[in-house]
């Protein structure tokens, strides 16, 4: 499960960086690398699914013991 967490977090960070590039510079890195086609849609879907999965991390924030 730890491996999936790392993959989801990495994809989520890549998606966040892409959104930052779009917001600041109007530059879409995914479309510039993969075009506007089915591959870009798969990448966007993967980022979205990872974002939904990362929402479950909020549940885990209360599990850690800080001493």
MMTF fields as JSON, N, C-alpha, C and O atoms, coordinates in Angstrom:
{
  "mmtfVersion": "1.0.0",
  "mmtfProducer": "UNKNOWN",
  "numBonds": 267,
  "numAtoms": 268,
  "numGroups": 67,
  "numChains": 1,
  "numModels": 1,
  "chainsPerModel": [1],
  "groupsPerChain": [67],
  "chainIdList": ["A"],
  "bondAtomList": [4, 2, 8, 6, 12, 10, 16, 14, 20, 18, 24, 22, 28, 26, 32, 30, 36, 34, 40, 38, 44, 42, 48, 46, 52, 50, 56, 54, 60, 58, 64, 62, 68, 66, 72, 70, 76, 74, 80, 78, 84, 82, 88, 86, 92, 90, 96, 94, 100, 98, 104, 102, 108, 106, 112, 110, 116, 114, 120, 118, 124, 122, 128, 126, 132, 130, 136, 134, 140, 138, 144, 142, 148, 146, 152, 150, 156, 154, 160, 158, 164, 162, 168, 166, 172, 170, 176, 174, 180, 178, 184, 182, 188, 186, 192, 190, 196, 194, 200, 198, 204, 202, 208, 206, 212, 210, 216, 214, 220, 218, 224, 222, 228, 226, 232, 230, 236, 234, 240, 238, 244, 242, 248, 246, 252, 250, 256, 254, 260, 258, 264, 262],
  "bondOrderList": [1, 1, 1, 1, 1, 1, 1, 1, 1, 1, 1, 1, 1, 1, 1, 1, 1, 1, 1, 1, 1, 1, 1, 1, 1, 1, 1, 1, 1, 1, 1, 1, 1, 1, 1, 1, 1, 1, 1, 1, 1, 1, 1, 1, 1, 1, 1, 1, 1, 1, 1, 1, 1, 1, 1, 1, 1, 1, 1, 1, 1, 1, 1, 1, 1, 1],
  "groupList": [{"groupName": "UNK", "atomNameList": ["N", "CA", "C", "O"], "elementList": ["N", "C", "C", "O"], "formalChargeList": [0, 0, 0, 0], "bondAtomList": [1, 0, 2, 1, 3, 2], "bondOrderList": [1, 1, 2], "singleLetterCode": "X", "chemCompType": "L-PEPTIDE LINKING"}],
  "groupTypeList": [0, 0, 0, 0, 0, 0, 0, 0, 0, 0, 0, 0, 0, 0, 0, 0, 0, 0, 0, 0, 0, 0, 0, 0, 0, 0, 0, 0, 0, 0, 0, 0, 0, 0, 0, 0, 0, 0, 0, 0, 0, 0, 0, 0, 0, 0, 0, 0, 0, 0, 0, 0, 0, 0, 0, 0, 0, 0, 0, 0, 0, 0, 0, 0, 0, 0, 0],
  "groupIdList": [1, 2, 3, 4, 5, 6, 7, 8, 9, 10, 11, 12, 13, 14, 15, 16, 17, 18, 19, 20, 21, 22, 23, 24, 25, 26, 27, 28, 29, 30, 31, 32, 33, 34, 35, 36, 37, 38, 39, 40, 41, 42, 43, 44, 45, 46, 47, 48, 49, 50, 51, 52, 53, 54, 55, 56, 57, 58, 59, 60, 61, 62, 63, 64, 65, 66, 67],
  "secStructList": [7, 2, 2, 2, 2, 2, 2, 2, 2, 2, 2, 2, 2, 2, 2, 2, 2, 2, 2, 2, 2, 2, 2, 2, 2, 7, 7, 7, 2, 2, 2, 2, 2, 2, 7, 1, 1, 2, 2, 2, 2, 2, 2, 2, 2, 2, 2, 2, 2, 2, 2, 2, 2, 2, 6, 6, 2, 2, 2, 2, 6, 6, 6, 1, 7, 7, 7],
  "xCoordList": [0.819, 0.0, 0.86, 0.467, 2.041, 2.911, 3.352, 3.474, 3.59, 3.982, 2.908, 3.205, 1.648, 0.541, 0.435, 0.13, 0.682, 0.643, 1.686, 1.416, 2.865, 3.929, 3.569, 3.779, 3.033, 2.626, 1.524, 1.588, 0.513, -0.597, -0.119, -0.554, 0.764, 1.273, 2.113, 2.023, 2.92, 3.744, 2.87, 3.107, 1.866, 0.969, 0.185, -0.044, -0.225, -0.923, -0.061, -0.543, 1.209, 2.134, 2.355, 2.385, 2.51, 2.658, 1.435, 1.56, 0.245, -0.985, -1.053, -1.495, -0.616, -0.626, 0.356, 0.058, 1.519, 2.489, 1.913, 2.083, 1.237, 0.627, -0.415, -0.461, -1.254, -2.238, -1.575, -2.072, -0.458, 0.273, 0.816, 0.755, 1.348, 1.838, 0.71, 0.894, -0.455, -1.608, -2.026, -2.288, -2.085, -2.529, -1.57, -1.994, -0.286, 0.69, 1.146, 1.37, 1.283, 1.896, 1.024, 1.448, -0.192, -1.081, -0.375, -0.506, 0.376, 1.13, 0.714, 0.885, 0.168, -0.273, 0.807, 0.976, 1.534, 2.649, 2.173, 2.827, 1.047, 0.531, 0.197, 0.577, -0.508, -0.861, 0.356, 0.392, 1.348, 2.531, 3.354, 4.007, 3.327, 4.073, 3.31, 3.904, 1.993, 1.213, 0.136, -0.538, -0.039, -1.062, -2.441, -2.599, -3.434, -4.825, -5.519, -6.268, -5.281, -5.852, -6.154, -6.261, -6.288, -6.689, -5.627, -5.969, -4.351, -3.3, -3.355, -3.186, -3.587, -3.727, -4.942, -4.896, -6.028, -7.23, -6.971, -7.482, -6.186, -5.836, -5.003, -5.204, -4.079, -3.267, -4.128, -3.966, -5.042, -5.946, -6.812, -7.046, -7.283, -8.099, -7.278, -7.784, -6.022, -5.158, -4.903, -4.902, -4.687, -4.487, -5.755, -5.678, -6.904, -8.166, -8.403, -8.831, -8.135, -8.3, -7.327, -7.686, -6.114, -5.142, -5.563, -5.379, -6.123, -6.629, -7.734, -7.766, -8.642, -9.696, -9.112, -9.548, -8.126, -7.476, -6.756, -6.777, -6.12, -5.388, -6.31, -5.858, -7.583, -8.542, -8.608, -8.908, -8.329, -8.366, -7.229, -7.263, -6.221, -5.124, -5.604, -5.004, -6.667, -7.208, -7.652, -7.507, -8.177, -8.623, -7.43, -7.554, -6.279, -5.089, -4.345, -3.461, -4.679, -3.933, -4.14, -3.252, -5.277, -5.533, -4.95, -4.986, -4.412, -3.891, -2.491, -2.096, -1.738, -0.356, -0.333, -1.148, 0.594, 0.755, 1.95, 3.076, 1.717, 2.787, 3.125, 2.305, 4.31, 4.724, 5.93, 6.421],
  "yCoordList": [-1.2, 0.0, 1.26, 2.284, 1.181, 2.345, 2.748, 3.936, 1.767, 2.067, 2.84, 3.789, 2.433, 3.138, 4.568, 5.486, 4.762, 6.112, 7.009, 8.173, 6.464, 7.246, 7.567, 8.691, 6.593, 6.82, 7.878, 8.798, 7.743, 8.7, 10.095, 11.073, 10.201, 11.503, 12.125, 13.328, 11.32, 11.822, 12.318, 13.398, 11.537, 11.959, 13.203, 14.09, 13.268, 14.452, 15.697, 16.775, 15.557, 16.693, 17.131, 18.327, 16.168, 16.509, 17.265, 18.249, 16.801, 17.494, 18.899, 19.827, 19.061, 20.394, 21.329, 22.505, 20.805, 21.627, 22.033, 23.173, 21.112, 21.444, 22.55, 23.485, 22.448, 23.499, 24.825, 25.878, 24.79, 26.014, 26.649, 27.867, 25.826, 26.355, 26.961, 27.988, 26.327, 26.867, 28.207, 29.167, 28.265, 29.487, 30.645, 31.779, 30.377, 31.459, 31.847, 33.024, 30.862, 31.132, 30.741, 30.89, 30.243, 29.774, 28.728, 28.727, 27.84, 26.795, 25.448, 25.186, 24.592, 23.263, 22.259, 21.932, 21.776, 20.858, 19.527, 18.965, 19.017, 17.729, 17.816, 16.939, 18.863, 19.007, 19.267, 18.837, 19.962, 20.212, 18.936, 18.769, 18.038, 16.786, 15.706, 14.958, 15.619, 14.5, 14.9, 14.032, 16.187, 16.625, 16.643, 16.401, 16.935, 16.987, 15.74, 15.794, 14.645, 13.388, 12.465, 12.887, 11.2, 10.21, 10.014, 9.716, 10.17, 9.991, 11.089, 10.816, 12.312, 13.413, 13.198, 13.487, 12.692, 12.42, 11.343, 11.426, 10.337, 9.282, 9.876, 9.532, 10.759, 11.394, 12.254, 12.214, 13.03, 13.847, 12.958, 13.291, 11.848, 10.929, 10.329, 10.187, 9.977, 9.416, 10.442, 10.1, 11.693, 12.746, 12.916, 13.066, 12.893, 13.021, 11.869, 12.088, 10.648, 9.492, 9.54, 9.198, 9.958, 10.082, 11.173, 11.027, 12.253, 13.303, 12.796, 13.122, 11.999, 11.413, 10.478, 10.476, 9.684, 8.78, 9.561, 9.163, 10.673, 11.464, 12.114, 12.494, 12.248, 12.749, 11.844, 12.302, 10.564, 9.632, 9.894, 9.392, 10.669, 10.984, 11.842, 11.805, 12.607, 13.41, 12.524, 12.894, 11.386, 10.449, 9.954, 9.678, 9.841, 9.316, 10.357, 9.996, 11.627, 12.658, 12.566, 12.945, 12.078, 11.957, 10.703, 10.553, 9.792, 8.531, 8.656, 7.834, 9.658, 9.794, 10.34, 11.187, 9.852, 10.316, 11.247, 10.837, 12.483, 13.468, 13.677, 14.184, 13.295, 13.436, 14.302, 14.534],
  "zCoordList": [0.0, 0.0, 0.0, -0.558, 0.631, 0.663, -0.741, -1.039, -1.597, -2.976, -3.714, -4.44, -3.527, -4.177, -3.65, -4.411, -2.356, -1.788, -2.454, -2.752, -2.683, -3.313, -4.762, -5.219, -5.479, -6.869, -6.934, -7.749, -6.073, -6.075, -5.716, -6.323, -4.744, -4.352, -5.467, -5.712, -6.137, -7.242, -8.391, -8.93, -8.765, -9.842, -9.439, -10.261, -8.178, -7.692, -7.738, -8.083, -7.395, -7.455, -8.893, -9.183, -9.796, -11.215, -11.715, -12.445, -11.318, -11.703, -11.134, -11.813, -9.888, -9.273, -9.975, -10.186, -10.334, -11.068, -12.42, -12.85, -13.087, -14.379, -14.209, -15.009, -13.166, -12.926, -12.598, -12.996, -11.875, -11.592, -12.859, -13.024, -13.757, -15.038, -15.857, -16.511, -15.822, -16.544, -15.936, -16.66, -14.611, -13.939, -14.083, -14.308, -13.957, -13.989, -15.393, -15.674, -16.267, -17.564, -18.759, -19.905, -18.503, -19.562, -20.438, -21.662, -19.775, -20.46, -19.901, -18.71, -20.753, -20.343, -20.729, -21.904, -19.728, -19.959, -20.53, -21.408, -20.046, -20.532, -22.015, -22.79, -22.411, -23.825, -24.696, -25.849, -24.166, -24.989, -25.179, -26.209, -24.197, -24.321, -25.079, -25.854, -24.86, -25.388, -26.382, -26.937, -26.619, -27.554, -26.924, -25.727, -27.746, -27.268, -27.775, -28.75, -27.135, -27.595, -26.444, -25.293, -26.774, -25.78, -24.711, -23.567, -25.041, -24.043, -22.982, -21.794, -23.404, -22.45, -21.559, -20.363, -22.136, -21.333, -20.292, -19.176, -20.641, -19.677, -18.538, -17.373, -18.875, -17.842, -16.929, -15.709, -17.503, -16.685, -15.794, -14.633, -16.316, -15.521, -14.384, -13.27, -14.645, -13.603, -12.501, -11.318, -12.888, -11.894, -11.053, -9.834, -11.697, -10.968, -10.009, -8.876, -10.443, -9.565, -8.39, -7.264, -8.655, -7.568, -6.586, -5.377, -7.095, -6.212, -5.303, -4.117, -5.855, -5.029, -3.981, -2.83, -4.381, -3.432, -2.337, -1.173, -2.706, -1.723, -0.704, 0.376, -1.02, -0.032, 1.193, 2.295, 0.998, 2.137, 3.114, 4.237, 2.716, 3.626, 4.792, 5.866, 4.605, 5.701, 6.854, 8.019, 6.538, 7.567, 8.369, 9.562, 7.724, 8.377, 9.212, 9.988, 9.071, 9.795, 11.292, 12.056, 11.727, 13.157, 13.771, 14.992, 12.969, 13.48, 14.063, 14.89, 13.654, 14.111, 15.538, 15.905, 16.319, 17.687, 17.746, 17.463, 18.108, 18.213, 19.669, 20.435, 20.053, 21.456, 21.571, 22.677]
}
